[in-house]
XYZ file of C-alpha atoms in Angstrom:
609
model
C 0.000 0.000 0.000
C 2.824 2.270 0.052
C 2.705 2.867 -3.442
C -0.755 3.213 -4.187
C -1.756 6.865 -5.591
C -5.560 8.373 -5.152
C -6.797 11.083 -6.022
C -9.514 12.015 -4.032
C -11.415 14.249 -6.458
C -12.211 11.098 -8.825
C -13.456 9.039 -6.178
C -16.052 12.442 -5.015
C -17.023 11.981 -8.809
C -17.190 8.395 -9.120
C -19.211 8.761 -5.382
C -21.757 10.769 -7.872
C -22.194 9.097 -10.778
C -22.933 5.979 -8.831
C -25.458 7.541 -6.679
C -26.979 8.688 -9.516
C -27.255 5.026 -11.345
C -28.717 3.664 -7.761
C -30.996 6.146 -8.160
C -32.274 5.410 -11.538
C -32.513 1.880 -11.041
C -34.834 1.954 -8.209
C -37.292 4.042 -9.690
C -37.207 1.786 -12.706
C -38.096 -0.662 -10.104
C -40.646 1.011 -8.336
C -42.416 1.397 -11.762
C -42.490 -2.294 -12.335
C -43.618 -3.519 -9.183
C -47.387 -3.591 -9.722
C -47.435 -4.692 -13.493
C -44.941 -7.652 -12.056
C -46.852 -8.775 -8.919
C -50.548 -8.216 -9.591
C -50.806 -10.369 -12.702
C -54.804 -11.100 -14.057
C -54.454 -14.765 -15.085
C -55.513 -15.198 -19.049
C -59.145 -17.733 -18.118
C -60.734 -18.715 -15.729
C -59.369 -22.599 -15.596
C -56.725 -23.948 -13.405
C -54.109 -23.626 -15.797
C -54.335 -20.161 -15.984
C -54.323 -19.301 -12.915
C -50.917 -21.286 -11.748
C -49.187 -19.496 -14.806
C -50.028 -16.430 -13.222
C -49.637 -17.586 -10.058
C -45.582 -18.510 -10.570
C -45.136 -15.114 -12.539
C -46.584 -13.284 -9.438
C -44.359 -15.273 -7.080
C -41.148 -14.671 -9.340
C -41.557 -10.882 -9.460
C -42.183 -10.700 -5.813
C -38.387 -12.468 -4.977
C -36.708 -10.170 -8.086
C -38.163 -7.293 -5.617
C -36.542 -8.813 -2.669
C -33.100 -9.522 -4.446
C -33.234 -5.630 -5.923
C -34.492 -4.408 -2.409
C -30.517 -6.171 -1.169
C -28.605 -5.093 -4.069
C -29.899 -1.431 -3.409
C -28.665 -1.709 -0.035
C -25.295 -3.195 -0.825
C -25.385 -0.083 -3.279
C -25.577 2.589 -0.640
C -22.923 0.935 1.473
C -20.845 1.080 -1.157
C -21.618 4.340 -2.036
C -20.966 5.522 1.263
C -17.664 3.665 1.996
C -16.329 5.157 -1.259
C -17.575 8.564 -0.291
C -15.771 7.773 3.370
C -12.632 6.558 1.735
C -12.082 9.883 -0.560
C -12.845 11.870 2.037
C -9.943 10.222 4.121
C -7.536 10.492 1.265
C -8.415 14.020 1.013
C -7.622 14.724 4.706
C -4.311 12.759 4.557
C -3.685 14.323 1.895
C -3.999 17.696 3.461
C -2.846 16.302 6.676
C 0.627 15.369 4.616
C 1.339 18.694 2.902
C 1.192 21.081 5.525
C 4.260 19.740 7.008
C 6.217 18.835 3.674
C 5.307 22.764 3.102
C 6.640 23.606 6.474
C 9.477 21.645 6.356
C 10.597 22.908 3.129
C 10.196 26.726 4.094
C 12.086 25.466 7.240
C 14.937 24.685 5.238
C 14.785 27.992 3.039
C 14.837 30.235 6.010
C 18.413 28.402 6.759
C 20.295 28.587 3.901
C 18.428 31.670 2.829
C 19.574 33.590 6.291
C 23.387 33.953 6.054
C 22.917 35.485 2.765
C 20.191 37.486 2.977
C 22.096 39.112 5.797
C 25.470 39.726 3.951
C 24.460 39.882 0.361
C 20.778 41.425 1.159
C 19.057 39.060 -0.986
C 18.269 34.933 -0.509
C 20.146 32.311 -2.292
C 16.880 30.848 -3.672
C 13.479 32.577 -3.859
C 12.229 35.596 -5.735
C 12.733 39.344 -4.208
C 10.033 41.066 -2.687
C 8.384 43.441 -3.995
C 8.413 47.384 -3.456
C 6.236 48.522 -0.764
C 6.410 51.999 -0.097
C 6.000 54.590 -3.092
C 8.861 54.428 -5.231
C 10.586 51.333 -3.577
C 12.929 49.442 -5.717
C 12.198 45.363 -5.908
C 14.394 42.988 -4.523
C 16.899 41.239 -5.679
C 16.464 37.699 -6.836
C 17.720 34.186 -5.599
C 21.538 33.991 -6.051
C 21.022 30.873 -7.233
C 17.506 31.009 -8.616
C 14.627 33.224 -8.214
C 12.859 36.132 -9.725
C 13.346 40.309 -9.287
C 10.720 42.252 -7.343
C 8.487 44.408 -9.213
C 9.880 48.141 -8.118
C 6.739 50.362 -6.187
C 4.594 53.105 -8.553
C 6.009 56.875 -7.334
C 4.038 59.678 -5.579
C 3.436 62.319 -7.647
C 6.972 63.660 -8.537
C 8.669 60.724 -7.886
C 10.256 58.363 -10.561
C 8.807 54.857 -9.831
C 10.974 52.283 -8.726
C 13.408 49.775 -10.557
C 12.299 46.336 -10.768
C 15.325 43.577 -8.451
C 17.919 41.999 -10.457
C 17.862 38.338 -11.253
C 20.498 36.025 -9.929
C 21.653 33.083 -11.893
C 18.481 31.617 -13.250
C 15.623 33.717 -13.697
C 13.851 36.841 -14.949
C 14.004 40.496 -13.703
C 11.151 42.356 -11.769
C 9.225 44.937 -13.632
C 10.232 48.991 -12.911
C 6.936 50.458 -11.228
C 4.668 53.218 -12.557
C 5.987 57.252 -12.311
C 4.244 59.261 -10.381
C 2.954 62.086 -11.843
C 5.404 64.630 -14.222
C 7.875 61.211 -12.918
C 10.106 58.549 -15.065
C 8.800 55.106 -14.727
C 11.315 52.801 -12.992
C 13.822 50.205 -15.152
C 13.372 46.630 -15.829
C 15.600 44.738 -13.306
C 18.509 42.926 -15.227
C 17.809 38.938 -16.302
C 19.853 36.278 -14.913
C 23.620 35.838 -15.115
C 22.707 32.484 -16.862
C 19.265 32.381 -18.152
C 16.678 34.906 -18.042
C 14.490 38.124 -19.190
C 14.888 41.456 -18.625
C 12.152 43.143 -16.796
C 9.529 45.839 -18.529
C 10.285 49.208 -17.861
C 7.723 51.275 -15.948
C 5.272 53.419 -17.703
C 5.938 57.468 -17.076
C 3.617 59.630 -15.388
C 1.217 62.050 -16.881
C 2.209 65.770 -16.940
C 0.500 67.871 -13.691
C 1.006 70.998 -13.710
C 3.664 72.355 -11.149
C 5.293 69.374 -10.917
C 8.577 69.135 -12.727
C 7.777 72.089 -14.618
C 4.626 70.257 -16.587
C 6.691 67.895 -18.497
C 5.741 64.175 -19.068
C 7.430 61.289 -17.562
C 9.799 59.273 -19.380
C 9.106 55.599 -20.144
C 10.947 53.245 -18.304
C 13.879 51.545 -20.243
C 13.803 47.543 -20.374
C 15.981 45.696 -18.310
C 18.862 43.948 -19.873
C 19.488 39.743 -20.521
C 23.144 40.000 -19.196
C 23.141 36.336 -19.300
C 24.116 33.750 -21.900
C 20.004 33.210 -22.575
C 17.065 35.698 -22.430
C 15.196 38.501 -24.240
C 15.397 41.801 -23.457
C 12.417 43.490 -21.395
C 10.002 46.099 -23.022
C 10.627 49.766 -22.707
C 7.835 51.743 -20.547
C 5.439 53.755 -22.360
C 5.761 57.726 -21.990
C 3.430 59.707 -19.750
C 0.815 61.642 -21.539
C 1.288 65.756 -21.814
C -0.066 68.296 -19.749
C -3.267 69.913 -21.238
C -3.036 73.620 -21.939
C -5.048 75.903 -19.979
C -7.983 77.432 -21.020
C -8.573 81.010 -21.596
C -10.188 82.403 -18.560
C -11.157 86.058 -18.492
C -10.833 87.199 -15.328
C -13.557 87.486 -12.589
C -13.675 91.243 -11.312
C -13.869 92.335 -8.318
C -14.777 95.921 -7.061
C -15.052 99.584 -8.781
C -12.779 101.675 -9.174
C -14.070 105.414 -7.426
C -16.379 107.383 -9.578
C -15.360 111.044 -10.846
C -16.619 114.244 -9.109
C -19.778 115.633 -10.736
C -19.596 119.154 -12.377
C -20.755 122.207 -10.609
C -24.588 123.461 -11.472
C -24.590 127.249 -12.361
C -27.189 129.457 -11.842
C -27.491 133.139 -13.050
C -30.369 136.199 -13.343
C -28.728 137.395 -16.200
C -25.789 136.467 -19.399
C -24.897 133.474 -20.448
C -24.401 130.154 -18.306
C -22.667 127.215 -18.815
C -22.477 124.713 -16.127
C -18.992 122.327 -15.436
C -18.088 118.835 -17.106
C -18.280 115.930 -14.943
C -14.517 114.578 -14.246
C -13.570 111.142 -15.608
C -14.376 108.366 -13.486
C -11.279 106.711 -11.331
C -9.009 104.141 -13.102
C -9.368 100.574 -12.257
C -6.480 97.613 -12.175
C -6.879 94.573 -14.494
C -9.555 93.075 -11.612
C -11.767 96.309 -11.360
C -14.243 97.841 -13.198
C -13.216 101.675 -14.420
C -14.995 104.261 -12.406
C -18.300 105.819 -13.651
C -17.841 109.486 -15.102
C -19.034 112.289 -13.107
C -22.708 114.037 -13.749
C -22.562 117.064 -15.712
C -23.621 120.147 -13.946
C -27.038 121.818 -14.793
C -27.547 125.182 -16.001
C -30.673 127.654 -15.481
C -30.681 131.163 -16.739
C -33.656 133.321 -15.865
C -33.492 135.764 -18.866
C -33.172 135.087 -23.042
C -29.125 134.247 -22.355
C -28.197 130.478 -23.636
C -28.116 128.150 -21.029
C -25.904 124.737 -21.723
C -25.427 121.886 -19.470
C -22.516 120.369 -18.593
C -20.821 117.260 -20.319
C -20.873 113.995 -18.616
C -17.488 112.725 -18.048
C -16.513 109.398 -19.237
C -15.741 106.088 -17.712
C -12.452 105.491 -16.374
C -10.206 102.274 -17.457
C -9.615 98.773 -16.145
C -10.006 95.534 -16.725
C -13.973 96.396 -17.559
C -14.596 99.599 -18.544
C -16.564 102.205 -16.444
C -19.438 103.767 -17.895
C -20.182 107.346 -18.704
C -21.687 109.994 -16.957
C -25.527 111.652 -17.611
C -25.179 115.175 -19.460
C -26.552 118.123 -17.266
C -29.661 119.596 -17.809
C -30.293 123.073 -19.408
C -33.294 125.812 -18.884
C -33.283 129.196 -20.249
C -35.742 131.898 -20.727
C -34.123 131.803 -24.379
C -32.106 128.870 -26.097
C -31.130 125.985 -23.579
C -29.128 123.000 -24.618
C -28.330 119.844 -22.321
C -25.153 118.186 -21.622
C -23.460 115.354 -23.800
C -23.674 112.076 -21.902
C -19.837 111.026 -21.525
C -18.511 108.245 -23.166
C -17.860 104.577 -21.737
C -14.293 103.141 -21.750
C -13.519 100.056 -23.413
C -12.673 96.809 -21.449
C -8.972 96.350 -20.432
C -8.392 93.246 -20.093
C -9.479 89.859 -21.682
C -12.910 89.408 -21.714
C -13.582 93.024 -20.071
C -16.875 94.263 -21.264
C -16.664 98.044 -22.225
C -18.757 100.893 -20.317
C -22.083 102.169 -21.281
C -22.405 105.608 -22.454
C -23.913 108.487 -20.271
C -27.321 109.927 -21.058
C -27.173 113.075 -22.576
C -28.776 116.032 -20.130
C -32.331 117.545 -20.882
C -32.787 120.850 -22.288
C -36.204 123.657 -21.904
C -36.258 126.945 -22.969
C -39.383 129.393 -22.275
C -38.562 131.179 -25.839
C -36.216 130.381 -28.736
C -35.022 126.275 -28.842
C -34.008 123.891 -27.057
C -31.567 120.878 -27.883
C -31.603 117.933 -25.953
C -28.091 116.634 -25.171
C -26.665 113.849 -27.450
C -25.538 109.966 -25.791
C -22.255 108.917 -25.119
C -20.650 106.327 -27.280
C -20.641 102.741 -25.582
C -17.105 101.382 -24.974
C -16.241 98.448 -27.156
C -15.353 94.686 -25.556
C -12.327 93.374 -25.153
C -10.749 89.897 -26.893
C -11.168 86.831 -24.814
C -8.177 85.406 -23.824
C -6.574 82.572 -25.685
C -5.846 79.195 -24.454
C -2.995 77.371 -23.643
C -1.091 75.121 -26.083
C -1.142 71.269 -24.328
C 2.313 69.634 -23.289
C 4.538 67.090 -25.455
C 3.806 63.766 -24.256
C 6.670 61.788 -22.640
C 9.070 59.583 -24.435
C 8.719 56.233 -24.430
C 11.678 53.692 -22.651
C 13.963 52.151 -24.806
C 14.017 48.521 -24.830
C 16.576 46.558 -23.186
C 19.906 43.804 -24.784
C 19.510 40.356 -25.338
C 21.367 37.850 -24.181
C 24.598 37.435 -24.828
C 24.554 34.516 -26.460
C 20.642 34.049 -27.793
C 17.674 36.682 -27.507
C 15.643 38.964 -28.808
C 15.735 42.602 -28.026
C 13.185 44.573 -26.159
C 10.486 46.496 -28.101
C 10.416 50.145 -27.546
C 7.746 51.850 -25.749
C 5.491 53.995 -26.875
C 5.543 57.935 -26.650
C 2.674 59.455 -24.246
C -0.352 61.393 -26.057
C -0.122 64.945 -26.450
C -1.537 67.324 -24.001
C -4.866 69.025 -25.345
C -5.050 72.587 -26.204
C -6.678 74.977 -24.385
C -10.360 76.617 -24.697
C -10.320 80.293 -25.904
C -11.986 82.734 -24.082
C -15.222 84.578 -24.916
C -14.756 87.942 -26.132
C -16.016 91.120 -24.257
C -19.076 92.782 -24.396
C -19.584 96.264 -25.748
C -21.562 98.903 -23.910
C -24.619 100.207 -24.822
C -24.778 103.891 -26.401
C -26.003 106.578 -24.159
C -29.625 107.765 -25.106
C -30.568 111.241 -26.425
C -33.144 113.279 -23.931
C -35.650 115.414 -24.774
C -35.300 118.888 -26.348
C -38.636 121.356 -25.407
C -39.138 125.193 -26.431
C -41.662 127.571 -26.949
C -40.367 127.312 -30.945
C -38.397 124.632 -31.655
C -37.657 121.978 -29.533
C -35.347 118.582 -30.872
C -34.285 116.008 -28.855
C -30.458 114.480 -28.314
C -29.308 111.894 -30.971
C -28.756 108.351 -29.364
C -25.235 106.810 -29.143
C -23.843 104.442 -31.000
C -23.105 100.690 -28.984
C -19.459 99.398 -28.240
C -18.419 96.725 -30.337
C -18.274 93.219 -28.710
C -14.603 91.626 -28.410
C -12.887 89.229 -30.307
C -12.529 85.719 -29.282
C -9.819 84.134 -28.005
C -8.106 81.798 -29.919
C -7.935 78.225 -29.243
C -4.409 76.421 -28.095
C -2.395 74.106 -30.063
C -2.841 70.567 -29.039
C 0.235 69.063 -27.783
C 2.834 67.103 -29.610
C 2.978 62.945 -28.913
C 6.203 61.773 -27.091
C 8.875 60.028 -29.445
C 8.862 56.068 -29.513
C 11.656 54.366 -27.676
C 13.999 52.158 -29.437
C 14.070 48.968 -29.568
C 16.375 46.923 -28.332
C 19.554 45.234 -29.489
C 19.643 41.623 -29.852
C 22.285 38.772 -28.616
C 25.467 39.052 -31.070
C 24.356 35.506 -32.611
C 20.818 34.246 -32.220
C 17.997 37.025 -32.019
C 16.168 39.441 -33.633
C 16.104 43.146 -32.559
C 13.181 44.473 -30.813
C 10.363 46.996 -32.709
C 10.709 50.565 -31.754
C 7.928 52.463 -30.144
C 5.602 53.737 -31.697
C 5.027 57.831 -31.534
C 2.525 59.717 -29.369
C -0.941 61.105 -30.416
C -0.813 64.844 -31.185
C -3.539 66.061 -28.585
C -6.660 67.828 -29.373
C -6.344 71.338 -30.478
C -8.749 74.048 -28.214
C -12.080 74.754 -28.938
C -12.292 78.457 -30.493
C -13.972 81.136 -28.029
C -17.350 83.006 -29.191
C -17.313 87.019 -30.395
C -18.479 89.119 -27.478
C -22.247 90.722 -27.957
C -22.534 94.202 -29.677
C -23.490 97.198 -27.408
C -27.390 98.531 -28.338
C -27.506 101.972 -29.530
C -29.002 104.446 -27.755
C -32.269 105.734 -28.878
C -33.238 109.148 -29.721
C -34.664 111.811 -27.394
C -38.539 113.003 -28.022
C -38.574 116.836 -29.923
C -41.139 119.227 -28.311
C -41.479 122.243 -29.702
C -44.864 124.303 -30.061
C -43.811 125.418 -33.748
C -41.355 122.620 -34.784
C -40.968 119.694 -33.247
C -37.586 117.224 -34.249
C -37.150 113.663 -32.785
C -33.526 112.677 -31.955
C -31.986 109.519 -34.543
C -31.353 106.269 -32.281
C -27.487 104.929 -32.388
C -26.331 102.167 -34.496
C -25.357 98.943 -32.827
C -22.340 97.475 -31.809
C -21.200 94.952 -34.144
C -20.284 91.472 -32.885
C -17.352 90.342 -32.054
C -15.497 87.680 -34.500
C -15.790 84.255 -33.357
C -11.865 82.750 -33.182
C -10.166 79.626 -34.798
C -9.939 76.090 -32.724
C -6.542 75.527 -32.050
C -4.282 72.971 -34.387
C -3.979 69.716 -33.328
C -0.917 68.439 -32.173
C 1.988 67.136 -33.927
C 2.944 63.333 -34.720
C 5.396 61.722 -32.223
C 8.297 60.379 -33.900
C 8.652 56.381 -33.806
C 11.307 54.695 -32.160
C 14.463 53.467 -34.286
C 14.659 49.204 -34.581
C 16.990 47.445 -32.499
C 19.966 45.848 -34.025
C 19.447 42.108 -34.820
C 21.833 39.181 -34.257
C 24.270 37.702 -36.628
C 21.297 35.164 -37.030
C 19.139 37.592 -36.736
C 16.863 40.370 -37.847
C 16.354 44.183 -37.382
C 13.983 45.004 -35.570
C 11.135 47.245 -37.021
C 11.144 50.906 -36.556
C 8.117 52.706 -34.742
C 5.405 54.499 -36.620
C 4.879 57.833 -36.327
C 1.983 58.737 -34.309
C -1.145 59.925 -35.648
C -1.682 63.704 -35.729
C -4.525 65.429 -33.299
C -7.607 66.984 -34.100
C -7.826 70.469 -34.551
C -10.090 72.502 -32.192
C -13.872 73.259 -33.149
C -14.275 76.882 -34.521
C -16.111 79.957 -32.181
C -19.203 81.536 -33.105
C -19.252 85.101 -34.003
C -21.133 87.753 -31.424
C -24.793 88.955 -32.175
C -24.677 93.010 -33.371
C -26.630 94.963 -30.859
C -29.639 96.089 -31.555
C -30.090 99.686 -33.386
C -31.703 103.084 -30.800
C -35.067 103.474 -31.280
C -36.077 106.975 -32.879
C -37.414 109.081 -30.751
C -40.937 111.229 -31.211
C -42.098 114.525 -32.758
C -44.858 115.528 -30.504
C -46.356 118.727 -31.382
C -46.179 121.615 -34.767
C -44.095 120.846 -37.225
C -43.507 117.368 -36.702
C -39.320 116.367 -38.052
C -39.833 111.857 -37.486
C -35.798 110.879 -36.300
C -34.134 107.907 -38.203
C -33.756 104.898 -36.134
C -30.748 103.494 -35.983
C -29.155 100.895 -37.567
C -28.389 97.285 -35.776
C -24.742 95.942 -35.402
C -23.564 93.116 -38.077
C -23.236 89.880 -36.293
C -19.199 88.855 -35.691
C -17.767 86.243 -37.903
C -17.736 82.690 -37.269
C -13.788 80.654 -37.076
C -12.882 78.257 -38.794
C -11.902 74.853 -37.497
C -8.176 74.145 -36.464
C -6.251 72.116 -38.781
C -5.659 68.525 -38.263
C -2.011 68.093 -36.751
């Protein structure tokens, strides 16, 4: 019995299928017995009757002997169930010591030179544990490399353990971010394969400057026998930023309003509004200061002071209202002051003052004219995206028989950036009403800003270069493929043309002989919608590795396929034109309304890379 050889797991099967026969054979049995042991004899004579008699009495003992053999059955079914279930625990019983004893005898000769060598004699290394860890070495006489540990962001990842004299090197771990990936440990110093290089990290920005982590290169066969491991692939670029017009925050002080003026007799003209307060690039421009208003109590002119306009920043500040006029003889209101465009990107430009109201008791009166609306300014542009990393090159083969390590592949492109929208203009400043005993006409409406440009879309980023392969043994071997080159990325979407500023509309004429309506402003015409970005150029594919003297070259890397180019912007809406505004009593002079603002051109598409 010392040589016999079970395996439990066939007797648990055979345990099965011969339940399941027992089983099928007693039903069968079960079916039969009344068909068997009721018999009807075939007449009514003697003869009959002890036929069926003997058949009756001969089914009734095949019962009996199948009621015994069933039995017999399920004792043998269970001692056959019992017996692999013993085997099964001896088995078990066995193997934990065999695998005791064996790791019993590891840990000794493993001990003196894991303590002066740092690494066993037989056994693979362990692996990396903490971020960025190299593996450990293998077995000096047999065993594998530890895989090296994937980095923290910054941090290269780490190289895969060294083989010792029979077996393959651990694989270099991942890069952390904007990190190389760690080498392929080295093969053994007899027989074995280089380890894979670790793949780079992906670009983040401010880390290492935004640049993409190099591949890992293969480890080496430095042994007699064994391929080359596979270069890491590169880490994919950093995407560009996209154009973001700044947020704004606060006003920058408004200007001092002009001084009113008052006088019995002679001429009076009150003072300008000053210019409202400049802003930095984060503030709106101050609003302009009020013109003064004039009133003359005799047939002198009386004219209102000018609105100042809106100081600068990164939006512009709007203008101040005219001042209002009234004179026993001619009166005419204040200009409105003009809005500022937008400084910065994105800034939207001021609105224009409205211009000052104007009565005269005698002679005419001329309601002041709007200030012009400041125009928007261009969005900003987005950022180009970041060249993807390079991929490892692959690592020697053997020195006597192997094939080189393939090349990795170069990391995608970053993508371009998004442009930003363009400004806004400002609305014109309406005209105000103009009333006299004779003729009374009322301001002209300003014409809107014009809305801002777009901001262009960034180029997408250009794919990392292939690795190369690598070389193969000096005799038997063929040289490993080079990498193939990154994807360009993804050029940036085009921003949209900032919206046209309405024009103003046109003050109401009231004059009890003529009357003249004021002409609304013409809009502000859209801002041009920009180009997407280009896509990114073609990574470069990695060169072939040298083949053996019985041997080929390996193939070179293909290029990479260019990226798309960024979807085109949309050109602004014009603003709207100034209404005209009404004759109301004599002679009645209509206005002209104005005229609305052409809509911004659209981009165009950005060219495949």
């Amino acid at each position: 019995m010392s040589f016999v050889i079970a395996a439990p797991e066939m007797l648990v099967a055979a345990t099965t299928d011969l339940s399941s026969i027992g089983t099928a054979i007693s039903a069968a049995n079960t079916a039969a017995v009344l068909k068997t042991t009721r018999l009807v004899a075939a007449g009514a004579d003697d003869v009959s009757a002890a036929i069926a008699a003997v058949f009756g009495v001969h089914a009734q003992e095949f019962q009996a002997v199948s009621t015994q053999a069933a039995a017999f059955h399920s004792q043998f079914v269970q001692a056959l169930s019992a017996g692999a279930g013993s085997y099964a625990s001896a088995e078990a019983a066995s193997m934990s010591p065999l695998q005791t004893a064996v790791q019993d005898v590891l840990n000794v000769v493993n001990a003196p030179t894991q303590t002066l060598l740092g690494r066993p004699l037989i056994g693979n290394g362990a692996d990396g544990t903490l971020p960025g860890q190299s593996g450990g070495a293998g077995g000096l006489l047999f065993g594998n490399g530890g895989n090296g540990a994937a980095g923290n962001a910054g941090q290269p990842g780490g190289g895969g353990g060294a083989a010792g004299l029979l077996g393959n090197g651990g694989a270099g771990g991942q890069g952390g971010a904007g990190a190389a990936g760690g080498a392929g440990g080295a093969g053994g110093i007899l027989q074995g394969n280089g380890g894979a290089g670790g793949a780079g990290g992906a670009a983040m920005a401010g880390i290492n400057g935004g640049i993409a982590g190099h591949g890992g290169n293969g480890g080496a066969a430095i042994g007699l026998f064994g391929d080359g491991g596979a270069g890491g692939p590169g880490g994919a670029g950093l995407a560009g930023a996209n154009g973001v017009n700044p947020t704004f925050n606060g006003t920058a002080a408004a200007g001092s309003n002009g001084a009113d003026l008052s006088v019995s007799t002679g001429p009076a003209t009150a003072g300008a509004g000053a210019p409202g307060g400049n802003g930095g690039p984060d503030t709106i421009g101050g609003t302009g200061g009020a013109g003064g208003s004039a009133f003359v109590n005799n047939p002198s002119d009386a004219t209102g002071g000018a609105g100042g306009n809106g100081g600068s920043g990164g939006a512009g500040g709007n203008g101040g209202a005219g001042g209002n006029a009234t004179s026993g003889g001619t009166a005419a209101g204040g200009a409105g002051g003009n809005g500022t465009g937008g400084g910065t990107p994105g800034g939207a430009g001021g609105a224009g003052g409205l211009g000052g109201s104007a009565t005269a008791a005698g002679g005419s009166a001329l309601g002041g004219a709007g200030g012009l609306g400041g125009n928007g300014a261009a969005g900003a542009a987005g950022g180009a995206g970041g060249l993807g990393g390079a991929g490892g090159d692959g690592g020697h083969g053997g020195i006597l028989a192997g094939n080189g390590g393939a090349g990795g592949n170069g990391g995608v492109g970053g993508n371009g950036g998004a442009g930003g929208n363009g400004g806004a203009g400002g609305g014109g400043g309406g005209g105000t009403m103009g009333k006299a005993t004779v003729t009374g006409q009322g301001g002209a409406g300003a014409d809107g800003g014009s809305g801002g440009a777009a901001g262009s879309g960034g180029t997408g980023g250009t794919g990392g270069p292939g690795g190369n392969g690598g070389a193969a043994s000096s005799m038997f071997g063929s040289g490993g493929a080079g990498g193939i080159g990154g994807i360009g990325g993804v050029g940036g979407g085009g921003g949209n043309g900032g919206v046209g500023g309405d024009g103003g509309g046109g003050g109401n004429g009231d004059g009890f002989v003529t009357s003249i309506a004021g002409s609304g402003g013409i809009g502000g015409g859209g801002g041009a919608g920009s180009d997407g970005g280009a896509g990114g150029g073609v990574g470069s594919g990695g060169a072939g590795g040298a083949g053996g003297f019985f041997g080929e070259t390996g193939i070179g890397g293909g290029a990479g396929t260019g990226g798309n180019g960024g979807g085109a912007g949309s050109g602004g809406s014009g603003g709207s034109g100034g209404a005209a505004g009404q004759a109301i009593n004599g002679t009645l002079v209509p206005g002209t309304p104005g005229v609305g603002g052409a809509a911004g051109a659209d981009g165009t598409a950005g060219p495949q890379g």
